[in-house]
Short mmCIF file of C-alpha atoms in Angstrom, two decimals:
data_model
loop_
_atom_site.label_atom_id
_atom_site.label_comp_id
_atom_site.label_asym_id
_atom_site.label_seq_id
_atom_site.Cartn_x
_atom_site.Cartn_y
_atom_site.Cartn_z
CA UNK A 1 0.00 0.00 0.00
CA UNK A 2 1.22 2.89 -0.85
CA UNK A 3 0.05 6.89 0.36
CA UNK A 4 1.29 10.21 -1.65
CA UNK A 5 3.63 12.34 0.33
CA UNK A 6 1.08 15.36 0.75
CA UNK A 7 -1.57 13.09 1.73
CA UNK A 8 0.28 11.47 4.09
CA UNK A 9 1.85 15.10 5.82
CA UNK A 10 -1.99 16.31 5.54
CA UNK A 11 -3.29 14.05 8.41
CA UNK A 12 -0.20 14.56 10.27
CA UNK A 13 -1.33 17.92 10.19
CA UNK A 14 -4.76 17.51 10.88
CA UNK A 15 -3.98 14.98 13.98
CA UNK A 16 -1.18 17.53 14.96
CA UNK A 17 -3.63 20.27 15.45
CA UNK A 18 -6.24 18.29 17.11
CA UNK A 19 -3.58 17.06 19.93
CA UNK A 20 -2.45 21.14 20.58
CA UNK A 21 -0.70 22.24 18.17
CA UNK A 22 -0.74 25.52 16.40
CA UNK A 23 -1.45 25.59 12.71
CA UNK A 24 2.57 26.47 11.83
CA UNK A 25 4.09 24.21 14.75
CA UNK A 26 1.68 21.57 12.98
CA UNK A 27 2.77 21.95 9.86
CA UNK A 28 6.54 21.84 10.72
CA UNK A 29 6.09 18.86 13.02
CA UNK A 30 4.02 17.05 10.25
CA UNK A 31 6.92 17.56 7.21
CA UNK A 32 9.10 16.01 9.52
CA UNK A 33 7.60 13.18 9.86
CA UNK A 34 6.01 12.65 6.45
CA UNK A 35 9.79 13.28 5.12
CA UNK A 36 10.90 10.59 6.96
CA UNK A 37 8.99 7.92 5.67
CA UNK A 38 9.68 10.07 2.05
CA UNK A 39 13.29 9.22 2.17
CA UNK A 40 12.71 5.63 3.33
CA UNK A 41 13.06 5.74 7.18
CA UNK A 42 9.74 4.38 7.96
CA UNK A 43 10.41 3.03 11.54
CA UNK A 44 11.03 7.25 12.39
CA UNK A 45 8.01 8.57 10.21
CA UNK A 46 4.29 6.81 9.84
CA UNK A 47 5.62 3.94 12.05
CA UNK A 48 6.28 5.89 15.05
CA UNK A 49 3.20 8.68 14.76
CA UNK A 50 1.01 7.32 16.43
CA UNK A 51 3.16 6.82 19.76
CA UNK A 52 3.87 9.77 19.32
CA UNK A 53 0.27 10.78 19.52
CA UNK A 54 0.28 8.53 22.66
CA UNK A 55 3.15 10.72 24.54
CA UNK A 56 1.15 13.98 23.93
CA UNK A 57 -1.86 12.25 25.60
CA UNK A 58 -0.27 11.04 28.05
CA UNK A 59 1.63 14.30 29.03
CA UNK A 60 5.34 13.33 28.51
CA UNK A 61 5.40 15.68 25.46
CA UNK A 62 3.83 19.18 25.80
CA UNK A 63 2.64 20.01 23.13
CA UNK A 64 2.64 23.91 22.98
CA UNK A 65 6.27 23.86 24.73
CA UNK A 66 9.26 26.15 23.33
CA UNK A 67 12.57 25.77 23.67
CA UNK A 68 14.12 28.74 26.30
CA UNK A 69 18.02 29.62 26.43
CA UNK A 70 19.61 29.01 29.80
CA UNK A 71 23.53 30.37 29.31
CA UNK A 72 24.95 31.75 26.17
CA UNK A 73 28.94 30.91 26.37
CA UNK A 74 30.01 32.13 23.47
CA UNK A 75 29.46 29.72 20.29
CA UNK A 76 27.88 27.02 22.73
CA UNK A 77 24.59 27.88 23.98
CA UNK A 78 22.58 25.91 26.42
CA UNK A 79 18.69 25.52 25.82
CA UNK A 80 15.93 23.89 27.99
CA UNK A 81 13.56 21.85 26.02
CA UNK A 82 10.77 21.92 28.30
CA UNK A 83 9.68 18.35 27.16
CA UNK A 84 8.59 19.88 24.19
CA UNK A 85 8.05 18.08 20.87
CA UNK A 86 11.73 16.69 19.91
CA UNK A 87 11.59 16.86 16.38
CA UNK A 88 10.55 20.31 16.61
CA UNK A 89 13.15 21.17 19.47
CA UNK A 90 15.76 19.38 17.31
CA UNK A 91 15.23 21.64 14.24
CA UNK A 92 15.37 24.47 16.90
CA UNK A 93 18.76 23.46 17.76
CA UNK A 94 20.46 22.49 14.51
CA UNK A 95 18.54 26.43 13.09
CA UNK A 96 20.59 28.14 15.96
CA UNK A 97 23.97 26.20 15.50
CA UNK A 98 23.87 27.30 11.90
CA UNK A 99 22.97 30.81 12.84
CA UNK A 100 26.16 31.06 15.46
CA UNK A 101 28.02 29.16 12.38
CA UNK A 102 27.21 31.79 10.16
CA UNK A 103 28.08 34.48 12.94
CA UNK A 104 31.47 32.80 14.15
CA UNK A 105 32.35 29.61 11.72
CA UNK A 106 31.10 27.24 14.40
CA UNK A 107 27.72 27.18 16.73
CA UNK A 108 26.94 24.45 19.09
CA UNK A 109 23.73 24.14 20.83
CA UNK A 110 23.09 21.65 23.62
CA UNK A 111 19.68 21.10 24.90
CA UNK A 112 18.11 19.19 27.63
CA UNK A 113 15.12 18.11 28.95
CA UNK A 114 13.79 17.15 24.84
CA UNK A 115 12.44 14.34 23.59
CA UNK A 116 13.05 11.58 21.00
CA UNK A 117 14.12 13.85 17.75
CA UNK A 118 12.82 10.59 15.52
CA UNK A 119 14.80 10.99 11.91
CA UNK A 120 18.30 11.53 13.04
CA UNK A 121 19.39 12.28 9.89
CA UNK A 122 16.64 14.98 9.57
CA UNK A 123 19.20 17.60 11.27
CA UNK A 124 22.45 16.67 9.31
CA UNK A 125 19.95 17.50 5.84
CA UNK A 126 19.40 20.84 7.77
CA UNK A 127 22.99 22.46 8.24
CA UNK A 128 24.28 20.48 4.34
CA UNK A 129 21.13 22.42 2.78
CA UNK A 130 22.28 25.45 4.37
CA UNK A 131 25.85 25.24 3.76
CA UNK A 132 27.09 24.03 7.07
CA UNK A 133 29.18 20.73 7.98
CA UNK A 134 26.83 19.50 10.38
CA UNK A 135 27.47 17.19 13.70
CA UNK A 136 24.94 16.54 15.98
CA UNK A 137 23.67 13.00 18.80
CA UNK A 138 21.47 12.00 21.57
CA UNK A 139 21.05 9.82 23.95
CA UNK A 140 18.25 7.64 24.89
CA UNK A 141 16.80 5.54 27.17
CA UNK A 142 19.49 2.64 28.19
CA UNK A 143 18.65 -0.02 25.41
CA UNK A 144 21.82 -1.97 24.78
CA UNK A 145 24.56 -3.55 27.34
CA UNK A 146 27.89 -2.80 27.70
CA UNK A 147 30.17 -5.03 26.69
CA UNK A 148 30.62 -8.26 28.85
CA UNK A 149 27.34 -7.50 30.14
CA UNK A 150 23.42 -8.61 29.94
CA UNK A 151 22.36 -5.72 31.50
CA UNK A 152 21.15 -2.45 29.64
CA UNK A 153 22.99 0.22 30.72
CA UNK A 154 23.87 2.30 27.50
CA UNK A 155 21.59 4.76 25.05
CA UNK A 156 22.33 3.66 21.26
CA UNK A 157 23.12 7.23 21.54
CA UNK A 158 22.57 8.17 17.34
CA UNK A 159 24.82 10.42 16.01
CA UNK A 160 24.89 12.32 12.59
CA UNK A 161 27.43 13.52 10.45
CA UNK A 162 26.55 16.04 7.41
CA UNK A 163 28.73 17.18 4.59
CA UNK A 164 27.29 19.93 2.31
CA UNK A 165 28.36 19.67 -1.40
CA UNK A 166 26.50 21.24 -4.44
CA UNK A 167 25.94 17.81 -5.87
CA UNK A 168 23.96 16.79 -2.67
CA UNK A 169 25.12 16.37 0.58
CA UNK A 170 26.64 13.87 2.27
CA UNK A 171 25.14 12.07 5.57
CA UNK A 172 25.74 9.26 7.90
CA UNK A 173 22.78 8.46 10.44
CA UNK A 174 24.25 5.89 12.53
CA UNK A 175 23.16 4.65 15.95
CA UNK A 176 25.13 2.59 18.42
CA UNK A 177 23.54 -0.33 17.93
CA UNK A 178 24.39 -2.14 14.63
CA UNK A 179 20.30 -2.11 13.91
CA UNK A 180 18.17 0.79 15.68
CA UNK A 181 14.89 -0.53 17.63
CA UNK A 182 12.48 0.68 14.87
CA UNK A 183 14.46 -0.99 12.12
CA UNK A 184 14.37 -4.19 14.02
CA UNK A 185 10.91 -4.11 14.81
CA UNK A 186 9.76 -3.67 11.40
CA UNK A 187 12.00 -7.15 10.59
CA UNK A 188 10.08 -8.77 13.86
CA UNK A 189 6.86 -7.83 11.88
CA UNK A 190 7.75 -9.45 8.90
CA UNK A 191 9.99 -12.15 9.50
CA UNK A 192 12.67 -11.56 7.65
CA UNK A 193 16.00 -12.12 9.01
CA UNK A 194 18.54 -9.23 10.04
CA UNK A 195 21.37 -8.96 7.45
CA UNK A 196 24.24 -9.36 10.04
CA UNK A 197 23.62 -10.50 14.21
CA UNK A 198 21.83 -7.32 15.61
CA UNK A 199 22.05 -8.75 18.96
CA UNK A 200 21.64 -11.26 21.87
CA UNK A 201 18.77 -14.25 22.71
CA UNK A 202 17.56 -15.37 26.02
CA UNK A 203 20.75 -18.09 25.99
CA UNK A 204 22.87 -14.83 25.18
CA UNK A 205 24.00 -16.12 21.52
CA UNK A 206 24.20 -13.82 18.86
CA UNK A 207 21.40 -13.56 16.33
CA UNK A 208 19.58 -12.32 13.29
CA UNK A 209 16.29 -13.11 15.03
CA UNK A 210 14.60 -9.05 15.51
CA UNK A 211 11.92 -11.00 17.42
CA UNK A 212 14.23 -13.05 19.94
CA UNK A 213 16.62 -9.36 20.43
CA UNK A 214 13.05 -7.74 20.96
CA UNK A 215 11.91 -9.87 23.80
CA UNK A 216 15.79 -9.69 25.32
CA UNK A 217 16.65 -5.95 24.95
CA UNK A 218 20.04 -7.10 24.59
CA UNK A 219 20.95 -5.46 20.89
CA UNK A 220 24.44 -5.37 19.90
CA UNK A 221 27.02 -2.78 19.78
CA UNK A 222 28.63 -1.63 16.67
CA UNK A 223 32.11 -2.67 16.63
CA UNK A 224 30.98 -4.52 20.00
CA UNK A 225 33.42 -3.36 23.00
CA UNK A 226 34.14 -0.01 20.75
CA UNK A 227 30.49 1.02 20.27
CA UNK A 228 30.02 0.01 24.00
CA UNK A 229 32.53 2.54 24.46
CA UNK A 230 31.93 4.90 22.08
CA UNK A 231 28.08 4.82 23.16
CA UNK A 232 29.61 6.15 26.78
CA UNK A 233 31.32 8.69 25.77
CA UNK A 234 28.88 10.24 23.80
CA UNK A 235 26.42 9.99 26.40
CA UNK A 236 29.29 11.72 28.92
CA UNK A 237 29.57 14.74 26.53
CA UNK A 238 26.04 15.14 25.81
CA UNK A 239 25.21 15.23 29.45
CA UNK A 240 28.10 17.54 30.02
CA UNK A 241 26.96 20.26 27.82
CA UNK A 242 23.62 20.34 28.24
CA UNK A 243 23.85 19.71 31.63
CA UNK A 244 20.83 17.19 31.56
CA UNK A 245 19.80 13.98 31.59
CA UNK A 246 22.16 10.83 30.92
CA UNK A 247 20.76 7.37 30.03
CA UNK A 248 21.51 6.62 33.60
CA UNK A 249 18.44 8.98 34.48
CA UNK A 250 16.38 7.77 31.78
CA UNK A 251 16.21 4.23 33.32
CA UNK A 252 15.45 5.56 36.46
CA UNK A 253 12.34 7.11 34.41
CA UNK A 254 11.57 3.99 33.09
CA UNK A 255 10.44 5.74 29.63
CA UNK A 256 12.18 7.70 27.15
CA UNK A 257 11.90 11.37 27.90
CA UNK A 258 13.25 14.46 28.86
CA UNK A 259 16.67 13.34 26.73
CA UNK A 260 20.16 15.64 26.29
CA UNK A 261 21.22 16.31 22.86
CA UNK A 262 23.88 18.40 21.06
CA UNK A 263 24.02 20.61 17.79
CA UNK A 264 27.12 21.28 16.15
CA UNK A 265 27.46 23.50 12.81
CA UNK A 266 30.42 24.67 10.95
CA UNK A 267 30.25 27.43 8.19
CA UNK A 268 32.17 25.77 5.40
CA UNK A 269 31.63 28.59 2.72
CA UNK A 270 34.35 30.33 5.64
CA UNK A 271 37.08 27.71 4.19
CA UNK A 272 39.14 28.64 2.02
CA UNK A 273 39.57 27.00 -1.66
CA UNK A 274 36.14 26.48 -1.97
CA UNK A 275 36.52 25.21 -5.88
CA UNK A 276 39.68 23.20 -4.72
CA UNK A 277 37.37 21.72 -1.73
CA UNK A 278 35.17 20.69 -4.29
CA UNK A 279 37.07 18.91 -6.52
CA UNK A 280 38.58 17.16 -3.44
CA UNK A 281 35.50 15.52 -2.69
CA UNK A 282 34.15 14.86 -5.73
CA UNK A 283 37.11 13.01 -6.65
CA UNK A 284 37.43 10.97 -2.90
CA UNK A 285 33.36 9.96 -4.14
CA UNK A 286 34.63 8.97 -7.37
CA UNK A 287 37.25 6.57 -5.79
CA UNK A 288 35.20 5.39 -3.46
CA UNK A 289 32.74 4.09 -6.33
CA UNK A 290 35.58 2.61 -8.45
CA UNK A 291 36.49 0.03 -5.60
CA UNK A 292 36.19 -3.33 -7.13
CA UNK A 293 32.35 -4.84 -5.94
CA UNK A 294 32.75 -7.95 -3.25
CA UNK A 295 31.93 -11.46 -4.16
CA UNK A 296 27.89 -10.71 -4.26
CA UNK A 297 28.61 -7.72 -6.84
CA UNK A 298 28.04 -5.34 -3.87
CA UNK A 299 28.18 -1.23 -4.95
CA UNK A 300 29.98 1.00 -2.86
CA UNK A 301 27.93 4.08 -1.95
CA UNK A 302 28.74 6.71 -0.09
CA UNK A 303 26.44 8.19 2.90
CA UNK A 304 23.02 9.29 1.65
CA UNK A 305 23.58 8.16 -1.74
CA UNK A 306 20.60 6.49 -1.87
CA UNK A 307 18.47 8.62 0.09
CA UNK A 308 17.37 10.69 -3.30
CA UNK A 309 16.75 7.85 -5.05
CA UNK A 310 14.18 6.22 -2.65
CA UNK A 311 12.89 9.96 -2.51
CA UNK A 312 12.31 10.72 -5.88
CA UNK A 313 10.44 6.71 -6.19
CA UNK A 314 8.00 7.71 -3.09
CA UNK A 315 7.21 11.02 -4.07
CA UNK A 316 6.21 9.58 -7.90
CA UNK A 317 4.57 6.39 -6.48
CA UNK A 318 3.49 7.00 -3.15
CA UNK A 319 4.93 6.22 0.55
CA UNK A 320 4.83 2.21 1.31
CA UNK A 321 3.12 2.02 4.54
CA UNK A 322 1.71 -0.95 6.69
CA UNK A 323 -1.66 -0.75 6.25
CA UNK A 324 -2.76 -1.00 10.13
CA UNK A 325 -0.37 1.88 10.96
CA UNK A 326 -1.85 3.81 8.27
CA UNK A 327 -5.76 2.96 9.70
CA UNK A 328 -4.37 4.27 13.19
CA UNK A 329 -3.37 7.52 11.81
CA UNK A 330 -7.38 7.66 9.77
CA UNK A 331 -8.48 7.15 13.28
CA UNK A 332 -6.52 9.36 15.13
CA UNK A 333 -7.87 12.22 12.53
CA UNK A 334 -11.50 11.03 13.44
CA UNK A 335 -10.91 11.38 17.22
#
């Protein structure tokens, strides 16, 4: 089943504004979403709406809350959330870097006391579309062990990494976990095996099995003892600057909200040999696609690649959605 892109961003509109929100934070909130599940990260767009919906109900996301800035230290600012919407705190943040970029070369904005930000990768588009390298994480609820442990103490703690470049930019969306929690539970829906083990059964083997690593909690760490590791310091720094809640905290909450997150931007149009820049990276994408396929006549892409391509299908065909999800949003807009 498939739903057209303004369709689709239409009832997250019209659900949007019957759950609090203003007609323009609406509208904002909606495009996120809807452009999530445009450029093919369905577990962050349609798929996780209607818990959204759920958090606003039940008060863990305020609907009408604004960001308001707590210390200004130069090119890092500190904001307070106010457990306002995420993705619309999170667009906050990354706008403000790039206006302190554009002031001083670099802007970082931390904020605390936000919620889940859904598309990562939503905020490294932002500062690449506006001419900004762009660097920005959060943590989350623990989710995944440490290393040498069964116990969850660690956020998967996603972090982005945007490049701008005339051709189309460049960005990584990674979490600390080789498979995020929405891309695993859309594989637990349909059976289909994880490419690679995405984490741990109740006998603590490694597996492919979404289902059996959804009933543990136990995913897997990237790079297993250096994601565990890497996952920790990110949630040190994040905490640090924003002086808010760690994953630590979260637990103690018991449900994923009032999270830290940081916002980094860095003018590149301020660089110098901006043609020579160019043709640097152009050519480093060039020789990245010449390598030599693998034995299953793999292509070497490089970060985002195909992004626009999944874009440009969904916006001519229509969004795939599940067709239950889709019948909870039709609802929602009847409430």
């Amino acid at each position: 089943m498939r739903v057209m892109y303004e369709e689709m961003a239409g009832r997250f509109r019209s659900v949007l504004m019957r759950n609090g929100f203003t007609p323009d934070r609406a509208e904002l909130c909606a495009r996120l979403f809807a452009e999530a599940s445009r450029d093919g990260v369905y577990s962050h767009g349609l798929n996780r709406f209607p818990l959204f919906i759920e958090y606003i109900r039940k008060g863990y996301v305020q609907a009408a809350a604004e960001p308001v800035a707590l210390e200004r230290l130069g090119v890092l600012e500190r904001w307070d959330g106010r457990s306002g919407p995420g993705n619309l705190n999170a667009h906050f943040s990354m706008g403000r870097a790039i206006e302190l970029a554009k002031l001083h070369g670099v802007g970082c904005v931390a904020i605390r006391n936000t919620n889940h930000w859904m598309r990562a990768g939503s905020y490294g588009w932002q500062a690449a579309e506006q001419g900004c390298i762009g660097l920005c994480w959060t943590n989350t609820i623990p989710n995944m062990p440490p290393w040498g442990s069964m116990e969850n103490k660690l956020g998967n703690n996603p972090i982005v990494f945007a490049v701008p470049r005339p051709e189309g930019p460049i960005v990584l969306d990674v979490a600390m976990s080789q498979f995020s929690y929405g891309k695993m539970g859309i594989h637990a829906q349909s059976g289909e095996p994880l490419t690679v083990d995405g984490g741990f059964d109740r006998d603590g083997n490694p597996t492919r099995d979404a289902a059996a690593i959804l009933e543990t909690r136990r995913a897997m760490p990237i790079g297993f003892w250096k994601g565990s590791g890497l996952s920790f310091a990110l949630d040190l720094i994040v905490t640090m600057l924003s002086g808010g809640n760690a994953a630590m905290d979260m637990g103690r909450l018991g449900v994923e909200r009032d999270l830290s997150q940081v916002f980094i931007a860095i003018d590149a149009a301020r660089l110098p040999d901006q043609e020579a820049l160019r043709d640097k990276v152009n050519a480093m994408i060039d020789d990245l696609h010449a390598a030599a396929p693998d034995e299953h006549g793999g292509q070497p892409r490089y970060p985002g690649e195909g992004t626009v391509r999944i874009r440009e299908r969904n916006l001519r065909e229509g969004i795939p959605v599940d067709p239950a999800i889709w019948r909870r949003v039709l609802e929602l807009d009847a409430d």
